[in-house]
CSV table of C-alpha atoms and ligand atoms in Angstrom, one decimal:
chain,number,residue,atom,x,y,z
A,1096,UNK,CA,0.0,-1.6,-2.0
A,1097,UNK,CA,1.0,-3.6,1.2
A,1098,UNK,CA,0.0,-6.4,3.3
A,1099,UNK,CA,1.5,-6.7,6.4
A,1100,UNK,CA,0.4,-9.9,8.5
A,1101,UNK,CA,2.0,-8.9,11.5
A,1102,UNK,CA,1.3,-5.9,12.6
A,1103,UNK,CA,4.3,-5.0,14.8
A,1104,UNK,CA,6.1,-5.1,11.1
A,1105,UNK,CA,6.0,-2.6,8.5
A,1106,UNK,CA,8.7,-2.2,6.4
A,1107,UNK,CA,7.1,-0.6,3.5
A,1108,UNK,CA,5.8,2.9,5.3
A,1109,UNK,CA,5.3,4.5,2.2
A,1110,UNK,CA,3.1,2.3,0.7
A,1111,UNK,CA,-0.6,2.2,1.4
A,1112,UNK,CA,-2.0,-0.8,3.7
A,1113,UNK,CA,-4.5,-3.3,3.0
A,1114,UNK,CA,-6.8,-4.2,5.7
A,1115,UNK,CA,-7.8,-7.3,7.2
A,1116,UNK,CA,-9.2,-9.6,9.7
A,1117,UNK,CA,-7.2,-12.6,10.8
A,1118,UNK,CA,-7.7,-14.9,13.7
A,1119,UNK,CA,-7.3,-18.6,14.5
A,1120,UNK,CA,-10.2,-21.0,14.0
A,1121,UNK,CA,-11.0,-23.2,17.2
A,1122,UNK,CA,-9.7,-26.2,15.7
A,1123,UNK,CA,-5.9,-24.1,15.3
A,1124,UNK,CA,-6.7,-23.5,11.6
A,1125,UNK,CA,-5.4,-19.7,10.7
A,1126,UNK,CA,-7.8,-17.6,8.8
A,1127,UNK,CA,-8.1,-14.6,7.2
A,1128,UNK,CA,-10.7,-11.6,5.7
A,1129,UNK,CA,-9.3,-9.4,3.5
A,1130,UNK,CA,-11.4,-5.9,3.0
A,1131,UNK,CA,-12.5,-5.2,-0.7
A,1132,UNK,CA,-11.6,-1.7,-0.6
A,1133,UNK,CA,-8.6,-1.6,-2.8
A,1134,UNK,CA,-7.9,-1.7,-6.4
A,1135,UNK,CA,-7.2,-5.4,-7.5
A,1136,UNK,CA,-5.4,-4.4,-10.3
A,1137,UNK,CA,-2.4,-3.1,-8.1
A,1138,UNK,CA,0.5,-4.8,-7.6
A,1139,UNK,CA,0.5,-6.3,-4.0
A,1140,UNK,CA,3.3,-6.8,-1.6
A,1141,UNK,CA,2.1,-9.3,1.3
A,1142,UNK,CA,4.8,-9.1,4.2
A,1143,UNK,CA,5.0,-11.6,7.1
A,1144,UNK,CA,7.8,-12.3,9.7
A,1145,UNK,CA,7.4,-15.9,9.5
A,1146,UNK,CA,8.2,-17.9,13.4
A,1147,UNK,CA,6.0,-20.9,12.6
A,1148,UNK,CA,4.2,-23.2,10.6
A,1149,UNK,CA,0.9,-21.2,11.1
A,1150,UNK,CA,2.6,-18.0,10.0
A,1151,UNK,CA,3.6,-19.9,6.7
A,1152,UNK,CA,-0.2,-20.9,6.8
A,1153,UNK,CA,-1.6,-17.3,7.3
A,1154,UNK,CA,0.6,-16.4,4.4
A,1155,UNK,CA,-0.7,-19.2,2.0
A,1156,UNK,CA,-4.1,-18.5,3.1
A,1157,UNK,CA,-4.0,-14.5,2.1
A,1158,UNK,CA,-1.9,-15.3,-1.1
A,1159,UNK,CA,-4.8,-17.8,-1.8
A,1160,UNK,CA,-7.5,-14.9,-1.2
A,1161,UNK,CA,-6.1,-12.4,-3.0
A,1162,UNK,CA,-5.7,-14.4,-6.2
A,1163,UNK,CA,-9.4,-15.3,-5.6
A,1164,UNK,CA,-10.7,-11.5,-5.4
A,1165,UNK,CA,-9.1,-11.0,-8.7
A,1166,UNK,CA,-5.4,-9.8,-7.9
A,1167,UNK,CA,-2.8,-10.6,-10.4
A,1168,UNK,CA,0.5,-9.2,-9.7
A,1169,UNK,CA,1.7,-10.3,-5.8
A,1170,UNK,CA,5.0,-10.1,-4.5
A,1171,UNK,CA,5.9,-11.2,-0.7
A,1172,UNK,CA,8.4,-10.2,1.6
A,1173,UNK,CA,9.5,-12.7,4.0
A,1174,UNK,CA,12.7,-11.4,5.2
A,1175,UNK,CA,13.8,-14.2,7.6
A,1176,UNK,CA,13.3,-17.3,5.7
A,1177,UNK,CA,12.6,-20.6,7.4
A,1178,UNK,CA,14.5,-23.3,8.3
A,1179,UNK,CA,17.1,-21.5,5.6
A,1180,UNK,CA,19.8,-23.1,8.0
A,1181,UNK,CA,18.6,-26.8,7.1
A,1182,UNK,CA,19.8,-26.4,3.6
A,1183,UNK,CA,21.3,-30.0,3.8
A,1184,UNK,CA,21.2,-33.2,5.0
A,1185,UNK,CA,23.3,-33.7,7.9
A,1186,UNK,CA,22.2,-36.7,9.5
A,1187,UNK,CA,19.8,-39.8,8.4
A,1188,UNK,CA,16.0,-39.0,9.6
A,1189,UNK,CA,15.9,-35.8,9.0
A,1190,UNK,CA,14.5,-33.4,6.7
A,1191,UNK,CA,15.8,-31.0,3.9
A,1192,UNK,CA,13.3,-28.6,5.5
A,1193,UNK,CA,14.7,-25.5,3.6
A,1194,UNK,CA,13.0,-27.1,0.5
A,1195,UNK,CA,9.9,-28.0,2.4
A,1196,UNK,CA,9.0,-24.6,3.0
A,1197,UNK,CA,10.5,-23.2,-0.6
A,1198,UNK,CA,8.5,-25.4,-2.2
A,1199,UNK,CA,5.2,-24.8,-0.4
A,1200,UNK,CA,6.1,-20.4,-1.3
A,1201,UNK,CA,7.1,-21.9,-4.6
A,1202,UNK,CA,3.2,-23.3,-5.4
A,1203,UNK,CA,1.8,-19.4,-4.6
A,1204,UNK,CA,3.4,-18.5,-8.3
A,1205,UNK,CA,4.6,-15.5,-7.0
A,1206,UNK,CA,6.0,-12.3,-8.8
A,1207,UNK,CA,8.5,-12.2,-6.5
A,1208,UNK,CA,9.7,-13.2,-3.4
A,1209,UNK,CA,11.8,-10.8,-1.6
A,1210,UNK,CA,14.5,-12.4,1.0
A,1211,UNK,CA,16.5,-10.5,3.7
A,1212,UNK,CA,20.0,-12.0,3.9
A,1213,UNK,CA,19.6,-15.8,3.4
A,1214,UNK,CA,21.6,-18.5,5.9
A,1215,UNK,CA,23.2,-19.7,1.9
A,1216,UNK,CA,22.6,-19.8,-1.6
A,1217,UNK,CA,20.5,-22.9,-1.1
A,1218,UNK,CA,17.8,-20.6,-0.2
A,1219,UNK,CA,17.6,-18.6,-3.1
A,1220,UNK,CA,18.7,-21.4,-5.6
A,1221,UNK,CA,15.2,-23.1,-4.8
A,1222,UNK,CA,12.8,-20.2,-4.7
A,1223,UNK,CA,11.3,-19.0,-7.7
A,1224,UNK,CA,11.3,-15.4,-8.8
A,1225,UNK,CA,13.8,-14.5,-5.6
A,1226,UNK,CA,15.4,-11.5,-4.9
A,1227,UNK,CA,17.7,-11.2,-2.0
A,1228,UNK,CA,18.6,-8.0,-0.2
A,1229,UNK,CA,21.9,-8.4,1.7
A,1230,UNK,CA,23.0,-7.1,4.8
A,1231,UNK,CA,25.5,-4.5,3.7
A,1232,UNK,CA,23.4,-1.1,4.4
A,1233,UNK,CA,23.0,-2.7,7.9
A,1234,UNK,CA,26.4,-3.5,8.6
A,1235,UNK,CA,27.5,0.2,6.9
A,1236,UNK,CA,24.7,1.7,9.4
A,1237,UNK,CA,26.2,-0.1,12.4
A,1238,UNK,CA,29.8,0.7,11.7
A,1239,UNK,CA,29.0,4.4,11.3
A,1240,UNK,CA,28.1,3.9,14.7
A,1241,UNK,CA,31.2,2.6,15.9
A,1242,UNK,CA,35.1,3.4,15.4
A,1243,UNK,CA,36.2,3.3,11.9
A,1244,UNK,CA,38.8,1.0,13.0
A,1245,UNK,CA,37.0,-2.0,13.9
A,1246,UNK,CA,37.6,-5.4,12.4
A,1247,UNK,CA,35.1,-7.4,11.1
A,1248,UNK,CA,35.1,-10.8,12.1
A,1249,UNK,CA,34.0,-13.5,10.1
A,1250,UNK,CA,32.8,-16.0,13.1
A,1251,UNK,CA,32.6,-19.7,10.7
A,1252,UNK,CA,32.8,-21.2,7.3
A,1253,UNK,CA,29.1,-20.8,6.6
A,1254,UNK,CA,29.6,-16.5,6.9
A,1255,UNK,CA,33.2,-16.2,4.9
A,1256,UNK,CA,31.9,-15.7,1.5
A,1257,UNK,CA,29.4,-13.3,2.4
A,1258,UNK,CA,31.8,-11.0,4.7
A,1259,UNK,CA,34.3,-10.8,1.8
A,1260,UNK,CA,31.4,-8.8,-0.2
A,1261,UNK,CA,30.7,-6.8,2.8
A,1262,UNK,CA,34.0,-5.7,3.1
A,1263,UNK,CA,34.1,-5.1,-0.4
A,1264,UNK,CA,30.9,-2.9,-0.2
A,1265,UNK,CA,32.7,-0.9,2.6
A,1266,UNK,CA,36.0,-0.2,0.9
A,1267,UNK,CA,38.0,-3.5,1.4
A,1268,UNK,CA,37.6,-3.1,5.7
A,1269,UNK,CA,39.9,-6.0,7.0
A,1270,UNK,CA,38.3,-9.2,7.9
A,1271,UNK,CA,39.5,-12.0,10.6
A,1272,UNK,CA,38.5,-15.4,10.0
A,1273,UNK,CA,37.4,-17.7,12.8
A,1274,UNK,CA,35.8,-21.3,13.0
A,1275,UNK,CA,34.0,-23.5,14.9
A,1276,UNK,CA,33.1,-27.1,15.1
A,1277,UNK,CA,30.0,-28.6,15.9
A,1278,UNK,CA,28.8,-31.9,16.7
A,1279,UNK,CA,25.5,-32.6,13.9
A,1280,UNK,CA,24.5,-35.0,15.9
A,1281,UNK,CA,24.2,-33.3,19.3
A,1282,UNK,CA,24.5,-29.2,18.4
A,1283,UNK,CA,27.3,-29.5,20.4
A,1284,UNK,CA,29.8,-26.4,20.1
A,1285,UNK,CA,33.6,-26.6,20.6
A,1286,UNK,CA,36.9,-25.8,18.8
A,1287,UNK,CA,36.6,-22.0,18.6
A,1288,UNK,CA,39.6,-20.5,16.3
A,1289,UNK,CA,40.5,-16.9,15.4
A,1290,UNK,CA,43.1,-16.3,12.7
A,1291,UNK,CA,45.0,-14.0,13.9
A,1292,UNK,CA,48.3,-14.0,16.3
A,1293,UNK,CA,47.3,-10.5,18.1
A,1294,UNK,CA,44.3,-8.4,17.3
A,1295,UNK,CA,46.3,-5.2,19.6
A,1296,UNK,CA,43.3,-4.0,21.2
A,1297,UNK,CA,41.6,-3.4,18.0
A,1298,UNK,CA,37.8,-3.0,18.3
A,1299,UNK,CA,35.6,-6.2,16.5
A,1300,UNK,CA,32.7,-6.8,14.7
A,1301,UNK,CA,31.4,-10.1,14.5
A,1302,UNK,CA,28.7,-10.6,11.7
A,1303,UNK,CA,26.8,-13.0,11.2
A,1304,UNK,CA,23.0,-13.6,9.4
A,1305,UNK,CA,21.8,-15.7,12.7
A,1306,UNK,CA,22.1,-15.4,15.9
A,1307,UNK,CA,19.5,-18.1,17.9
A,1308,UNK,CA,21.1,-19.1,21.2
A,1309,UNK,CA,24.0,-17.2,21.3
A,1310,UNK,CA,26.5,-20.3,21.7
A,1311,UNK,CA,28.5,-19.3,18.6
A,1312,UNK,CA,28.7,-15.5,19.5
A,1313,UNK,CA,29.9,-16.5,23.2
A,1314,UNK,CA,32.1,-18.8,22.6
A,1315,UNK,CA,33.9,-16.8,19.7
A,1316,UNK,CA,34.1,-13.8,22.3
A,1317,UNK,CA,36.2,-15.9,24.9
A,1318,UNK,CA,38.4,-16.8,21.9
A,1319,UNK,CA,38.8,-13.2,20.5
A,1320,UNK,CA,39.6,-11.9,24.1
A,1321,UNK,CA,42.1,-14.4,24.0
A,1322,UNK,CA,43.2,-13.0,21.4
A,1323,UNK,CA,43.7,-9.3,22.5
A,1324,UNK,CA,40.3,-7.7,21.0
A,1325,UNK,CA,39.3,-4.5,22.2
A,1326,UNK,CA,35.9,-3.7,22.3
A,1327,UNK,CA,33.5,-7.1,21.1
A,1328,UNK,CA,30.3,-5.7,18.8
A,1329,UNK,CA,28.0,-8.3,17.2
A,1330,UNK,CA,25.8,-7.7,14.4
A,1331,UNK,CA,23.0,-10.3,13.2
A,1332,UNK,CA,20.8,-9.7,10.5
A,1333,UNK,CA,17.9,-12.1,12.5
A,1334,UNK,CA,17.9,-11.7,16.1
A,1335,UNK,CA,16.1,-15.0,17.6
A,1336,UNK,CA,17.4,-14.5,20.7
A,1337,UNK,CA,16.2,-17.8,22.2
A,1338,UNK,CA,18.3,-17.8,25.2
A,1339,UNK,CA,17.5,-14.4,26.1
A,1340,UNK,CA,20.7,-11.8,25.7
A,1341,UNK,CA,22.1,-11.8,29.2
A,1342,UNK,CA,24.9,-14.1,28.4
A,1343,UNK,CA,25.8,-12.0,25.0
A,1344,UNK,CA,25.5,-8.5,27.0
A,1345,UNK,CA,28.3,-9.9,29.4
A,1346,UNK,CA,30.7,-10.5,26.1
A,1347,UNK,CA,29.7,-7.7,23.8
A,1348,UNK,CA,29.6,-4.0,24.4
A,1349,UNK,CA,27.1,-3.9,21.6
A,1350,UNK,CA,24.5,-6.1,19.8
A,1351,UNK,CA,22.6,-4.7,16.6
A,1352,UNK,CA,20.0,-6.2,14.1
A,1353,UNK,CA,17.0,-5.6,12.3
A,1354,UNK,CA,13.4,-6.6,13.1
A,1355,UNK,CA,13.2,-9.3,10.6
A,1356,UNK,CA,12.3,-12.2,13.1
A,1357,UNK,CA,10.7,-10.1,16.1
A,1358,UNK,CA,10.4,-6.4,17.4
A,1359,UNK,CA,12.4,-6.8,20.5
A,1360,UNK,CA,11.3,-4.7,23.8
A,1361,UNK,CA,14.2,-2.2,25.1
A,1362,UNK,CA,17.4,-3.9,26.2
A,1363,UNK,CA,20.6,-1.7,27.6
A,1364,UNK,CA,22.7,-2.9,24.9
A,1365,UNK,CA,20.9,-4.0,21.9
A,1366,UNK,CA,20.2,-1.9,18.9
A,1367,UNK,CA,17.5,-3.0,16.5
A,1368,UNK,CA,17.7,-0.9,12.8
A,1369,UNK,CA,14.1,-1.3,11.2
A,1370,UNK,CA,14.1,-2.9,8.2
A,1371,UNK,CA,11.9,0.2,6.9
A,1372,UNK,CA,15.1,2.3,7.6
A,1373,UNK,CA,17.2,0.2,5.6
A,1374,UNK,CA,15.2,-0.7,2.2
A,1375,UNK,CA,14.1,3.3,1.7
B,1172,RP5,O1,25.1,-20.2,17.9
B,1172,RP5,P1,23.7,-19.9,17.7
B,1172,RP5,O2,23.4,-18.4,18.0
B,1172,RP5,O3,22.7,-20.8,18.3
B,1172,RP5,O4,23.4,-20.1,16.1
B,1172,RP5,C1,23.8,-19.1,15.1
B,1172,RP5,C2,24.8,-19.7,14.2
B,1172,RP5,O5,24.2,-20.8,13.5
B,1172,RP5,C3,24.4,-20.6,12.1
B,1172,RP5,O6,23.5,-21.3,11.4
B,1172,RP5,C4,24.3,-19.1,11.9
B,1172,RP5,O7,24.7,-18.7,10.7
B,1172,RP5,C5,25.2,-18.7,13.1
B,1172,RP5,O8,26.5,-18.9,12.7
């Protein structure tokens, strides 16, 4: 059986749903009422797309009521995993929040914890019982969309050993490296590199697990025009979006991800690929 705790999101459409009642208290506190009518002996998967602290709340609050009406086995699916980025300590002051939030999953003594394509291995080094799903069924559905020619570009460091494996998965398709550099104390951007002499009006595909305000994806386009790319396409497993997708529609000819952060409303060139579609 499933719980999903946003109901835009249901990646489990087989299974049957739990129902419930959630709201927030006046004083901010989450809350939630979960109906009786199921069998507590099932094995529960609770779901949650988690964009702040009070969605982490919700979900420590059902976790908490389940166990308390009698439910033994419960699994949770939180695809996009917070702060999975802050896996280390950059700069002095601030936190190693990655572990923050593991640790506080880590207390619910879950069955499992299901991930959807972690920033690193940090993430799944400090959860207990995780499972990761990677992104290759994603990137494999986008590229059936596009010409079987396309490159898949690698945009940093952080994604290299990951799009190795995703190339593997696809038959060995050939990868171009890039970098950037950033300033950890400002965010700053700069220094965009592609590995490559000429890309000869080859089509790209830039993958990536994040994209939040685009400055990496944009940036890396200029470079891989300058480069002689064809066609740009970008595919992030977590769309945040959080500079809208103007900017990234001028670069890219095509932008796909999944609903694990948001459902987003119809935009000319963005393709979102349910999760649902991708785990049956
Ligand atoms: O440039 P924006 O979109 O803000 O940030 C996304 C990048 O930041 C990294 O952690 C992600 O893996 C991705 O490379």
């Amino acid at each position: 059986m499933i719980l999903n705790l946003d109901p835009q999101f249901n990646p489990f459409p087989n299974q049957k749903s739990i129902e419930y009642k959630s709201f927030l208290f006046s004083g901010g506190e989450p809350h939630i009422k979960i109906d009786n009518n199921f069998n507590t002996d099932d094995t529960i998967t609770v779901t949650h797309r988690l964009q702040s602290f009070n969605d982490v709340g919700l979900l420590l609050l059902t976790v908490d009521a389940l166990q308390r009406m009698g439910v033994k086995k419960i699994k949770a699916f939180i695809p996009y995993f917070p702060a999975a980025r802050q896996d280390r300590l950059m700069v002095a002051g601030e936190s190693l929040s990655v572990k923050v939030y593991a640790d506080l999953v880590n207390t619910l003594q879950l069955d499992q914890v299901l991930v959807y394509d972690p920033h690193s291995e940090v993430t799944p080094a400090l959860l207990n019982n995780c499972t990761t799903i990677t992104n290759y069924t994603f990137i494999e559905k986008v590229i059936s969309t596009l010409n079987n020619n396309v490159l898949l570009i690698s945009p940093d460091g952080g994604a290299l050993k990951k799009i190795y494996k995703v190339s593997e998965f696809l038959g060995g398709k050939e990868v171009v490296e890039c970098s950037k550099s950033r300033d950890v104390k400002t965010g700053k951007l700069s220094g965009f590199k592609v590995y490559a002499d000429d890309l000869e009006g080859r089509d790209c595909l830039v993958v990536d697990d994040i994209c939040d305000g685009g400055g990496t994806f944009n940036g890396l386009a200029q470079e891989l025009k300058n480069k002689n790319a064809g066609n740009l396409y970008l595919a992030v497993s977590h769309g945040i979006f959080s500079k809208g997708l103007e900017s990234l529609s001028s670069y890219y000819n095509g932008i796909f991800t999944t609903d694990s952060f948001n459902t987003i409303t119809k935009q000319p060139k963005v393709t979102q690929i349910p999760l649902a579609t991708l785990l049956a």
